[in-house]
Amino acid sequence: MASSFSRSRLAPGTGATASRIYLTRTRPGEYSVGGISEESARTASRLLQENHEKHHIFFNKSGFHNHIVHHILTLFALGASPEILQSQYDRNASYQRAPEPVDDAVIQDLQDATKFKQYLRNERYYHDYLVFFQQEIGARGYEDVVNEYVFAGDERADDMLVRMFSGFLHPIIHLGFGIEFGQPAIVAEALAQAAAHDSWMAPFFLESEKMAHASTTPSKTLFELLDAIRASRKLSTAAHWDDGNKIRDGILVRAKDEMLQYASQWSVRPDELDAKTAEMTNAAVYFTGGAQHPPKRVKFDFYYMHCVNCSIFFSVFLQEPWISPANKIRLLEWKARNDLAMYASRRSPEPLMDEIVNYIPLEKGQKGAESWNGIIDRVINHPDDGHAAKLIRALAHAEQICQVAEKREEFRVKGEMWLQLGNMAIDSVAGSEGGDNIWVRSAGFDEAWEKVEERPRAQL
């Protein structure tokens, strides 16, 4: 199973519409493996269509996300068979819920920019927003609709862009999948999902952006800023274990000025987009993979992991000619600033690089098991909601885009460390099916590791 770094950017297939999902093996994704079959494309399309029509974007009213789109598209790109696609879908479809009935009066209201705002941040209206965006995309194409509702730079678009980065990045991850695979219906889901999220991070994004624009100081690297955040006692301890949301209730309450100061020190020039995308990706992998707590077993932080899982889509956005250079810069700057705040919010643990370099894979010595192909074979069969598969694909992709820039001294993840991280990731979820033992949550707090087992003595 050979991996490939796909750069094909075909137009959406003639079968893909604002209401119909249609995958083909000729558009296998930004990172994919060889040998994807048409039967797998047909099966994935059918399953995603069923999810599109039958399921809400949240599987409960507390806002827990339906990850079926993310999971099935990741498995498709990683070469899963029709049987694996079906079994993984069945596992996660079992707990989904139906969307609320459509209200035609609400859909009519959404056409008015003022009334559009009345229904935001309410999962009750997800289905109404979905139908509305399907109609818009059906009439004009998703490129024009995303440019108007997310990238226009007006009050409504800026509000929607903030919401794209809410919910631990789920809306923008969803948008990335829709664009990556050329699926207008999934783009419509992403827009509707964003509308159902909150916008409390708006002051952080907009104020740090304003400060960055006013600055005449050259940008620091993300690695310098991560080190500075960790060295700042006020910022690195601003989040408390009992905060309901550690960015909102911790960082932005107890150390907002410090967080804005650091976030505003990273910026991107038009000629730096490729290099800075690699930097953002490398930095996210660095603080995520290195956040270990020996002698506890290797685990990945659930919140940091989303920063890595999202990174692949910034390579996707770079290749889209309909996204302006200014908006590509803005997306990338917001993503990196989000990651800096996320790092600070989990008590800024020092990344332990020896944990990566010296890691001994669980299946060391078994033929092919430690390779990317072996890791991918294991993760497509792993019974979860898709987080592990997304992490593996994002890490494999990160290795490829960072290789061209690895001569940059500031990059912390290099060479054989990538495959080490892939093995760490798949080993960390091995034998886990649901529950709280798959990921560690808020890795910089000792409390997060209390229920994690210690490593076998041979691994100490």
GROMACS .gro file of C-alpha atoms in nm:
model
  460
    1MET     CA    1   0.000   0.000   0.000
    2ALA     CA    2   0.204   0.293  -0.125
    3SER     CA    3   0.125   0.639   0.001
    4SER     CA    4   0.100   0.938  -0.227
    5PHE     CA    5   0.109   1.311  -0.179
    6SER     CA    6  -0.181   1.403  -0.406
    7ARG     CA    7  -0.175   1.743  -0.572
    8SER     CA    8  -0.467   1.681  -0.809
    9ARG     CA    9  -0.712   1.965  -0.792
   10LEU     CA   10  -0.989   1.852  -1.024
   11ALA     CA   11  -1.320   2.033  -1.043
   12PRO     CA   12  -1.603   1.870  -0.850
   13GLY     CA   13  -1.725   1.561  -1.033
   14THR     CA   14  -2.033   1.602  -1.247
   15GLY     CA   15  -2.219   1.383  -0.999
   16ALA     CA   16  -2.137   1.599  -0.694
   17THR     CA   17  -2.397   1.866  -0.621
   18ALA     CA   18  -2.516   2.075  -0.329
   19SER     CA   19  -2.733   1.784  -0.222
   20ARG     CA   20  -2.555   1.480  -0.365
   21ILE     CA   21  -2.220   1.338  -0.256
   22TYR     CA   22  -2.019   1.173  -0.528
   23LEU     CA   23  -1.661   1.056  -0.471
   24THR     CA   24  -1.424   0.924  -0.734
   25ARG     CA   25  -1.091   0.748  -0.714
   26THR     CA   26  -0.944   1.025  -0.932
   27ARG     CA   27  -0.979   1.272  -0.645
   28PRO     CA   28  -0.849   1.074  -0.347
   29GLY     CA   29  -0.749   1.367  -0.127
   30GLU     CA   30  -0.446   1.574  -0.030
   31TYR     CA   31  -0.279   1.269   0.124
   32SER     CA   32  -0.391   0.927   0.006
   33VAL     CA   33  -0.267   0.575  -0.057
   34GLY     CA   34  -0.251   0.396  -0.389
   35GLY     CA   35  -0.503   0.143  -0.511
   36ILE     CA   36  -0.829   0.308  -0.403
   37SER     CA   37  -1.111   0.123  -0.578
   38GLU     CA   38  -1.422   0.255  -0.748
   39GLU     CA   39  -1.620   0.023  -0.522
   40SER     CA   40  -1.480   0.202  -0.217
   41ALA     CA   41  -1.568   0.536  -0.379
   42ARG     CA   42  -1.925   0.419  -0.439
   43THR     CA   43  -1.959   0.282  -0.085
   44ALA     CA   44  -1.818   0.596   0.077
   45SER     CA   45  -2.049   0.812  -0.137
   46ARG     CA   46  -2.353   0.609  -0.036
   47LEU     CA   47  -2.269   0.620   0.333
   48LEU     CA   48  -2.198   0.992   0.330
   49GLN     CA   49  -2.522   1.054   0.143
   50GLU     CA   50  -2.714   0.862   0.408
   51ASN     CA   51  -2.543   1.061   0.681
   52HIS     CA   52  -2.615   1.385   0.495
   53GLU     CA   53  -2.985   1.311   0.473
   54LYS     CA   54  -3.054   1.134   0.802
   55HIS     CA   55  -2.825   1.278   1.070
   56HIS     CA   56  -2.778   1.604   1.258
   57ILE     CA   57  -2.429   1.757   1.273
   58PHE     CA   58  -2.443   1.712   1.653
   59PHE     CA   59  -2.536   1.372   1.793
   60ASN     CA   60  -2.682   1.528   2.108
   61LYS     CA   61  -2.812   1.866   2.218
   62SER     CA   62  -2.495   1.934   2.415
   63GLY     CA   63  -2.310   1.996   2.089
   64PHE     CA   64  -2.109   1.674   2.059
   65HIS     CA   65  -2.002   1.646   1.696
   66ASN     CA   66  -2.106   1.390   1.438
   67HIS     CA   67  -1.767   1.282   1.294
   68ILE     CA   68  -1.894   1.047   1.024
   69VAL     CA   69  -1.790   1.272   0.734
   70HIS     CA   70  -1.439   1.313   0.875
   71HIS     CA   71  -1.402   0.941   0.944
   72ILE     CA   72  -1.535   0.804   0.616
   73LEU     CA   73  -1.341   1.048   0.398
   74THR     CA   74  -1.021   0.978   0.592
   75LEU     CA   75  -1.072   0.602   0.562
   76PHE     CA   76  -1.147   0.642   0.189
   77ALA     CA   77  -0.821   0.835   0.138
   78LEU     CA   78  -0.631   0.570   0.337
   79GLY     CA   79  -0.755   0.288   0.115
   80ALA     CA   80  -1.021   0.125   0.335
   81SER     CA   81  -1.222  -0.149   0.171
   82PRO     CA   82  -1.600  -0.123   0.125
   83GLU     CA   83  -1.642  -0.365   0.414
   84ILE     CA   84  -1.433  -0.155   0.651
   85LEU     CA   85  -1.611   0.161   0.544
   86GLN     CA   86  -1.948  -0.001   0.613
   87SER     CA   87  -1.853  -0.143   0.952
   88GLN     CA   88  -1.698   0.183   1.072
   89TYR     CA   89  -2.004   0.374   0.953
   90ASP     CA   90  -2.244   0.136   1.126
   91ARG     CA   91  -2.056   0.173   1.455
   92ASN     CA   92  -2.086   0.550   1.454
   93ALA     CA   93  -2.428   0.584   1.291
   94SER     CA   94  -2.580   0.390   1.581
   95TYR     CA   95  -2.581   0.689   1.817
   96GLN     CA   96  -2.663   0.974   1.578
   97ARG     CA   97  -2.991   1.165   1.585
   98ALA     CA   98  -3.215   1.300   1.315
   99PRO     CA   99  -3.206   1.670   1.224
  100GLU     CA  100  -3.486   1.901   1.327
  101PRO     CA  101  -3.765   1.952   1.070
  102VAL     CA  102  -3.702   2.231   0.819
  103ASP     CA  103  -3.890   2.557   0.872
  104ASP     CA  104  -3.949   2.732   0.539
  105ALA     CA  105  -4.007   3.064   0.716
  106VAL     CA  106  -3.660   3.045   0.873
  107ILE     CA  107  -3.499   2.966   0.538
  108GLN     CA  108  -3.670   3.272   0.396
  109ASP     CA  109  -3.541   3.484   0.686
  110LEU     CA  110  -3.184   3.368   0.626
  111GLN     CA  111  -3.183   3.550   0.294
  112ASP     CA  112  -3.196   3.876   0.491
  113ALA     CA  113  -2.852   3.970   0.630
  114THR     CA  114  -3.006   4.113   0.947
  115LYS     CA  115  -3.234   3.819   1.014
  116PHE     CA  116  -2.950   3.578   0.930
  117LYS     CA  117  -2.800   3.661   1.270
  118GLN     CA  118  -3.114   3.573   1.466
  119TYR     CA  119  -3.070   3.200   1.428
  120LEU     CA  120  -2.697   3.167   1.492
  121ARG     CA  121  -2.551   2.952   1.771
  122ASN     CA  122  -2.858   2.730   1.793
  123GLU     CA  123  -2.843   2.366   1.691
  124ARG     CA  124  -3.220   2.376   1.638
  125TYR     CA  125  -3.161   2.566   1.313
  126TYR     CA  126  -2.876   2.356   1.172
  127HIS     CA  127  -3.106   2.192   0.919
  128ASP     CA  128  -3.250   2.527   0.809
  129TYR     CA  129  -2.902   2.669   0.754
  130LEU     CA  130  -2.806   2.351   0.567
  131VAL     CA  131  -3.095   2.381   0.323
  132PHE     CA  132  -3.031   2.754   0.285
  133PHE     CA  133  -2.664   2.700   0.199
  134GLN     CA  134  -2.754   2.413  -0.034
  135GLN     CA  135  -2.980   2.649  -0.224
  136GLU     CA  136  -2.710   2.917  -0.237
  137ILE     CA  137  -2.444   2.670  -0.353
  138GLY     CA  138  -2.679   2.512  -0.605
  139ALA     CA  139  -2.737   2.851  -0.762
  140ARG     CA  140  -2.380   2.988  -0.754
  141GLY     CA  141  -2.128   2.718  -0.666
  142TYR     CA  142  -1.957   2.670  -0.330
  143GLU     CA  143  -1.662   2.892  -0.419
  144ASP     CA  144  -1.876   3.206  -0.451
  145VAL     CA  145  -2.081   3.117  -0.145
  146VAL     CA  146  -1.777   3.059   0.080
  147ASN     CA  147  -1.619   3.379  -0.047
  148GLU     CA  148  -1.933   3.574   0.040
  149TYR     CA  149  -2.023   3.416   0.373
  150VAL     CA  150  -1.675   3.349   0.516
  151PHE     CA  151  -1.410   3.554   0.333
  152ALA     CA  152  -1.584   3.878   0.233
  153GLY     CA  153  -1.439   4.072   0.527
  154ASP     CA  154  -1.771   4.227   0.627
  155GLU     CA  155  -1.939   4.188   0.964
  156ARG     CA  156  -2.134   3.875   0.871
  157ALA     CA  157  -1.837   3.702   0.706
  158ASP     CA  158  -1.599   3.782   0.992
  159ASP     CA  159  -1.854   3.644   1.235
  160MET     CA  160  -1.882   3.323   1.034
  161LEU     CA  161  -1.503   3.296   1.006
  162VAL     CA  162  -1.476   3.313   1.384
  163ARG     CA  163  -1.738   3.040   1.414
  164MET     CA  164  -1.536   2.827   1.170
  165PHE     CA  165  -1.262   2.815   1.434
  166SER     CA  166  -1.503   2.730   1.718
  167GLY     CA  167  -1.579   2.388   1.860
  168PHE     CA  168  -1.213   2.280   1.863
  169LEU     CA  169  -1.186   2.356   1.491
  170HIS     CA  170  -1.459   2.117   1.380
  171PRO     CA  171  -1.634   2.353   1.135
  172ILE     CA  172  -1.315   2.444   0.949
  173ILE     CA  173  -1.207   2.079   0.947
  174HIS     CA  174  -1.544   1.998   0.790
  175LEU     CA  175  -1.498   2.279   0.536
  176GLY     CA  176  -1.153   2.146   0.457
  177PHE     CA  177  -1.289   1.800   0.383
  178GLY     CA  178  -1.558   1.942   0.156
  179ILE     CA  179  -1.307   2.144  -0.044
  180GLU     CA  180  -1.042   1.870  -0.046
  181PHE     CA  181  -1.277   1.618  -0.204
  182GLY     CA  182  -1.475   1.866  -0.413
  183GLN     CA  183  -1.809   1.801  -0.240
  184PRO     CA  184  -2.051   2.097  -0.243
  185ALA     CA  185  -2.293   1.917  -0.007
  186ILE     CA  186  -2.021   1.878   0.256
  187VAL     CA  187  -1.925   2.244   0.217
  188ALA     CA  188  -2.292   2.326   0.286
  189GLU     CA  189  -2.276   2.110   0.600
  190ALA     CA  190  -1.965   2.297   0.713
  191LEU     CA  191  -2.126   2.637   0.670
  192ALA     CA  192  -2.438   2.524   0.857
  193GLN     CA  193  -2.222   2.370   1.129
  194ALA     CA  194  -2.031   2.696   1.171
  195ALA     CA  195  -2.361   2.884   1.204
  196ALA     CA  196  -2.457   2.653   1.492
  197HIS     CA  197  -2.137   2.732   1.685
  198ASP     CA  198  -2.056   3.025   1.911
  199SER     CA  199  -1.832   3.325   1.846
  200TRP     CA  200  -1.674   3.408   2.182
  201MET     CA  201  -1.324   3.393   2.030
  202ALA     CA  202  -1.399   3.695   1.808
  203PRO     CA  203  -1.217   3.950   2.031
  204PHE     CA  204  -0.909   3.727   2.044
  205PHE     CA  205  -0.885   3.681   1.667
  206LEU     CA  206  -0.979   4.036   1.570
  207GLU     CA  207  -0.771   4.216   1.836
  208SER     CA  208  -0.458   4.006   1.778
  209GLU     CA  209  -0.499   4.064   1.404
  210LYS     CA  210  -0.525   4.440   1.455
  211MET     CA  211  -0.216   4.439   1.676
  212ALA     CA  212  -0.022   4.236   1.419
  213HIS     CA  213  -0.113   4.476   1.140
  214ALA     CA  214   0.003   4.771   1.348
  215SER     CA  215   0.336   4.612   1.434
  216THR     CA  216   0.657   4.695   1.249
  217THR     CA  217   0.854   4.415   1.418
  218PRO     CA  218   0.943   4.109   1.206
  219SER     CA  219   0.745   3.796   1.285
  220LYS     CA  220   0.884   3.557   1.539
  221THR     CA  221   0.870   3.185   1.472
  222LEU     CA  222   0.599   2.976   1.633
  223PHE     CA  223   0.868   2.782   1.817
  224GLU     CA  224   0.999   3.101   1.976
  225LEU     CA  225   0.646   3.193   2.079
  226LEU     CA  226   0.571   2.850   2.221
  227ASP     CA  227   0.888   2.874   2.430
  228ALA     CA  228   0.794   3.225   2.545
  229ILE     CA  229   0.442   3.120   2.642
  230ARG     CA  230   0.582   2.831   2.845
  231ALA     CA  231   0.828   3.067   3.017
  232SER     CA  232   0.553   3.313   3.112
  233ARG     CA  233   0.427   3.202   3.448
  234LYS     CA  234   0.119   3.423   3.429
  235LEU     CA  235   0.010   3.293   3.090
  236SER     CA  236   0.114   2.930   3.127
  237THR     CA  237  -0.078   2.898   3.455
  238ALA     CA  238  -0.377   3.116   3.361
  239ALA     CA  239  -0.600   2.817   3.290
  240HIS     CA  240  -0.719   2.624   3.595
  241TRP     CA  241  -0.816   2.260   3.607
  242ASP     CA  242  -1.176   2.339   3.700
  243ASP     CA  243  -1.233   2.598   3.425
  244GLY     CA  244  -1.527   2.497   3.211
  245ASN     CA  245  -1.348   2.611   2.897
  246LYS     CA  246  -0.980   2.667   2.951
  247ILE     CA  247  -0.934   2.925   2.677
  248ARG     CA  248  -1.254   3.121   2.739
  249ASP     CA  249  -1.264   3.098   3.119
  250GLY     CA  250  -0.891   3.077   3.184
  251ILE     CA  251  -0.658   3.232   2.926
  252LEU     CA  252  -0.889   3.511   2.809
  253VAL     CA  253  -0.992   3.603   3.164
  254ARG     CA  254  -0.665   3.583   3.359
  255ALA     CA  255  -0.404   3.657   3.090
  256LYS     CA  256  -0.580   3.806   2.789
  257ASP     CA  257  -0.327   4.085   2.729
  258GLU     CA  258  -0.034   3.844   2.742
  259MET     CA  259  -0.207   3.602   2.505
  260LEU     CA  260  -0.283   3.879   2.257
  261GLN     CA  261   0.074   4.001   2.279
  262TYR     CA  262   0.221   3.663   2.187
  263ALA     CA  263  -0.043   3.578   1.926
  264SER     CA  264   0.011   3.908   1.744
  265GLN     CA  265   0.382   3.839   1.701
  266TRP     CA  266   0.329   3.580   1.427
  267SER     CA  267   0.240   3.697   1.079
  268VAL     CA  268   0.266   3.581   0.718
  269ARG     CA  269   0.378   3.759   0.401
  270PRO     CA  270   0.236   3.654   0.063
  271ASP     CA  271   0.567   3.499  -0.044
  272GLU     CA  272   0.581   3.292   0.277
  273LEU     CA  273   0.255   3.097   0.251
  274ASP     CA  274   0.411   2.759   0.174
  275ALA     CA  275   0.693   2.796   0.426
  276LYS     CA  276   0.465   2.926   0.700
  277THR     CA  277   0.211   2.649   0.639
  278ALA     CA  278   0.492   2.400   0.700
  279GLU     CA  279   0.594   2.595   1.011
  280MET     CA  280   0.240   2.592   1.152
  281THR     CA  281   0.216   2.219   1.085
  282ASN     CA  282   0.554   2.137   1.237
  283ALA     CA  283   0.479   2.345   1.546
  284ALA     CA  284   0.142   2.178   1.603
  285VAL     CA  285   0.300   1.833   1.577
  286TYR     CA  286   0.584   1.943   1.805
  287PHE     CA  287   0.371   2.051   2.100
  288THR     CA  288   0.116   1.771   2.048
  289GLY     CA  289   0.353   1.477   2.011
  290GLY     CA  290   0.592   1.601   2.278
  291ALA     CA  291   0.326   1.652   2.547
  292GLN     CA  292   0.408   1.329   2.731
  293HIS     CA  293   0.424   1.252   3.103
  294PRO     CA  294   0.666   0.970   3.184
  295PRO     CA  295   0.642   0.722   3.340
  296LYS     CA  296   0.282   0.725   3.223
  297ARG     CA  297   0.198   0.551   2.897
  298VAL     CA  298   0.226   0.753   2.579
  299LYS     CA  299  -0.097   0.938   2.511
  300PHE     CA  300  -0.191   1.229   2.286
  301ASP     CA  301  -0.378   1.529   2.418
  302PHE     CA  302  -0.733   1.534   2.284
  303TYR     CA  303  -0.739   1.912   2.235
  304TYR     CA  304  -0.389   1.948   2.091
  305MET     CA  305  -0.462   1.662   1.854
  306HIS     CA  306  -0.724   1.874   1.675
  307CYS     CA  307  -0.456   2.130   1.591
  308VAL     CA  308  -0.266   1.857   1.406
  309ASN     CA  309  -0.574   1.703   1.246
  310CYS     CA  310  -0.673   2.042   1.106
  311SER     CA  311  -0.330   2.123   0.963
  312ILE     CA  312  -0.367   1.916   0.645
  313PHE     CA  313  -0.644   2.142   0.517
  314PHE     CA  314  -0.419   2.445   0.504
  315SER     CA  315  -0.230   2.274   0.224
  316VAL     CA  316  -0.569   2.224   0.058
  317PHE     CA  317  -0.664   2.591   0.096
  318LEU     CA  318  -0.331   2.703  -0.051
  319GLN     CA  319  -0.408   2.532  -0.379
  320GLU     CA  320  -0.751   2.682  -0.434
  321PRO     CA  321  -0.729   2.971  -0.687
  322TRP     CA  322  -1.067   3.109  -0.578
  323ILE     CA  323  -0.933   3.186  -0.228
  324SER     CA  324  -0.743   3.515  -0.249
  325PRO     CA  325  -0.385   3.537  -0.120
  326ALA     CA  326  -0.506   3.778   0.148
  327ASN     CA  327  -0.762   3.526   0.273
  328LYS     CA  328  -0.509   3.242   0.262
  329ILE     CA  329  -0.285   3.454   0.483
  330ARG     CA  330  -0.571   3.535   0.718
  331LEU     CA  331  -0.674   3.171   0.751
  332LEU     CA  332  -0.319   3.063   0.828
  333GLU     CA  333  -0.256   3.341   1.080
  334TRP     CA  334  -0.579   3.264   1.264
  335LYS     CA  335  -0.499   2.893   1.272
  336ALA     CA  336  -0.154   2.954   1.422
  337ARG     CA  337  -0.291   3.201   1.677
  338ASN     CA  338  -0.558   2.949   1.771
  339ASP     CA  339  -0.285   2.690   1.825
  340LEU     CA  340  -0.085   2.923   2.049
  341ALA     CA  341  -0.391   2.984   2.264
  342MET     CA  342  -0.466   2.613   2.274
  343TYR     CA  343  -0.110   2.537   2.380
  344ALA     CA  344  -0.129   2.791   2.663
  345SER     CA  345  -0.470   2.665   2.777
  346ARG     CA  346  -0.341   2.317   2.867
  347ARG     CA  347  -0.068   2.456   3.098
  348SER     CA  348   0.196   2.471   2.821
  349PRO     CA  349   0.374   2.139   2.890
  350GLU     CA  350   0.734   2.125   2.777
  351PRO     CA  351   0.755   1.905   2.465
  352LEU     CA  352   0.976   1.611   2.555
  353MET     CA  353   1.160   1.532   2.233
  354ASP     CA  354   1.346   1.237   2.383
  355GLU     CA  355   1.007   1.070   2.422
  356ILE     CA  356   0.975   1.080   2.043
  357VAL     CA  357   1.333   1.005   1.947
  358ASN     CA  358   1.370   0.709   2.186
  359TYR     CA  359   1.023   0.563   2.145
  360ILE     CA  360   1.011   0.185   2.097
  361PRO     CA  361   0.706   0.082   1.891
  362LEU     CA  362   0.483  -0.186   2.040
  363GLU     CA  363   0.508  -0.395   1.724
  364LYS     CA  364   0.881  -0.346   1.672
  365GLY     CA  365   1.027  -0.635   1.478
  366GLN     CA  366   0.701  -0.745   1.317
  367LYS     CA  367   0.744  -0.726   0.941
  368GLY     CA  368   0.613  -0.396   0.806
  369ALA     CA  369   0.424  -0.311   1.123
  370GLU     CA  370   0.630  -0.003   1.205
  371SER     CA  371   0.608   0.148   0.855
  372TRP     CA  372   0.349   0.404   0.746
  373ASN     CA  373   0.174   0.127   0.552
  374GLY     CA  374   0.158  -0.086   0.864
  375ILE     CA  375   0.036   0.205   1.075
  376ILE     CA  376  -0.234   0.288   0.819
  377ASP     CA  377  -0.348  -0.075   0.801
  378ARG     CA  378  -0.392  -0.072   1.179
  379VAL     CA  379  -0.572   0.260   1.204
  380ILE     CA  380  -0.832   0.196   0.934
  381ASN     CA  381  -0.946  -0.098   1.145
  382HIS     CA  382  -0.934   0.091   1.473
  383PRO     CA  383  -1.283   0.117   1.627
  384ASP     CA  384  -1.333   0.484   1.709
  385ASP     CA  385  -1.505   0.791   1.565
  386GLY     CA  386  -1.222   0.885   1.331
  387HIS     CA  387  -0.991   1.094   1.548
  388ALA     CA  388  -0.708   0.839   1.532
  389ALA     CA  389  -0.729   0.797   1.155
  390LYS     CA  390  -0.731   1.173   1.104
  391LEU     CA  391  -0.426   1.204   1.328
  392ILE     CA  392  -0.232   0.939   1.137
  393ARG     CA  393  -0.316   1.090   0.797
  394ALA     CA  394  -0.228   1.440   0.920
  395LEU     CA  395   0.108   1.319   1.056
  396ALA     CA  396   0.196   1.139   0.732
  397HIS     CA  397   0.103   1.449   0.534
  398ALA     CA  398   0.297   1.672   0.773
  399GLU     CA  399   0.613   1.470   0.714
  400GLN     CA  400   0.586   1.528   0.341
  401ILE     CA  401   0.526   1.904   0.347
  402CYS     CA  402   0.789   1.960   0.615
  403GLN     CA  403   1.061   1.759   0.442
  404VAL     CA  404   1.127   2.040   0.195
  405ALA     CA  405   1.177   2.283   0.483
  406GLU     CA  406   1.357   2.061   0.733
  407LYS     CA  407   1.682   2.246   0.679
  408ARG     CA  408   1.524   2.533   0.869
  409GLU     CA  409   1.700   2.519   1.202
  410GLU     CA  410   1.395   2.625   1.401
  411PHE     CA  411   1.186   2.323   1.302
  412ARG     CA  412   1.174   2.083   1.595
  413VAL     CA  413   1.027   1.772   1.428
  414LYS     CA  414   1.255   1.620   1.165
  415GLY     CA  415   1.372   1.303   0.996
  416GLU     CA  416   1.286   0.973   1.161
  417MET     CA  417   1.079   1.148   1.425
  418TRP     CA  418   0.781   1.150   1.188
  419LEU     CA  419   0.755   0.773   1.170
  420GLN     CA  420   0.820   0.755   1.543
  421LEU     CA  421   0.520   0.984   1.597
  422GLY     CA  422   0.305   0.770   1.370
  423ASN     CA  423   0.390   0.465   1.579
  424MET     CA  424   0.330   0.656   1.902
  425ALA     CA  425  -0.011   0.764   1.778
  426ILE     CA  426  -0.136   0.421   1.671
  427ASP     CA  427   0.015   0.250   1.977
  428SER     CA  428  -0.147   0.505   2.209
  429VAL     CA  429  -0.497   0.406   2.096
  430ALA     CA  430  -0.432   0.033   2.051
  431GLY     CA  431  -0.671  -0.179   2.254
  432SER     CA  432  -0.892   0.117   2.333
  433GLU     CA  433  -1.250   0.134   2.216
  434GLY     CA  434  -1.433   0.436   2.348
  435GLY     CA  435  -1.412   0.561   2.702
  436ASP     CA  436  -1.168   0.807   2.851
  437ASN     CA  437  -0.855   0.597   2.810
  438ILE     CA  438  -0.786   0.677   2.444
  439TRP     CA  439  -0.669   1.037   2.485
  440VAL     CA  440  -0.543   1.249   2.771
  441ARG     CA  441  -0.732   1.574   2.818
  442SER     CA  442  -0.529   1.885   2.909
  443ALA     CA  443  -0.184   1.730   2.913
  444GLY     CA  444  -0.008   2.003   3.109
  445PHE     CA  445  -0.210   1.931   3.423
  446ASP     CA  446  -0.099   1.647   3.650
  447GLU     CA  447  -0.467   1.572   3.711
  448ALA     CA  448  -0.509   1.475   3.345
  449TRP     CA  449  -0.272   1.182   3.386
  450GLU     CA  450  -0.400   1.039   3.714
  451LYS     CA  451  -0.597   0.755   3.553
  452VAL     CA  452  -0.339   0.677   3.284
  453GLU     CA  453  -0.146   0.358   3.350
  454GLU     CA  454   0.229   0.356   3.388
  455ARG     CA  455   0.440   0.197   3.118
  456PRO     CA  456   0.566  -0.156   3.151
  457ARG     CA  457   0.907  -0.152   3.317
  458ALA     CA  458   1.074  -0.253   2.991
  459GLN     CA  459   0.966   0.079   2.842
  460LEU     CA  460   1.087   0.297   3.130
   0.00000   0.00000   0.00000
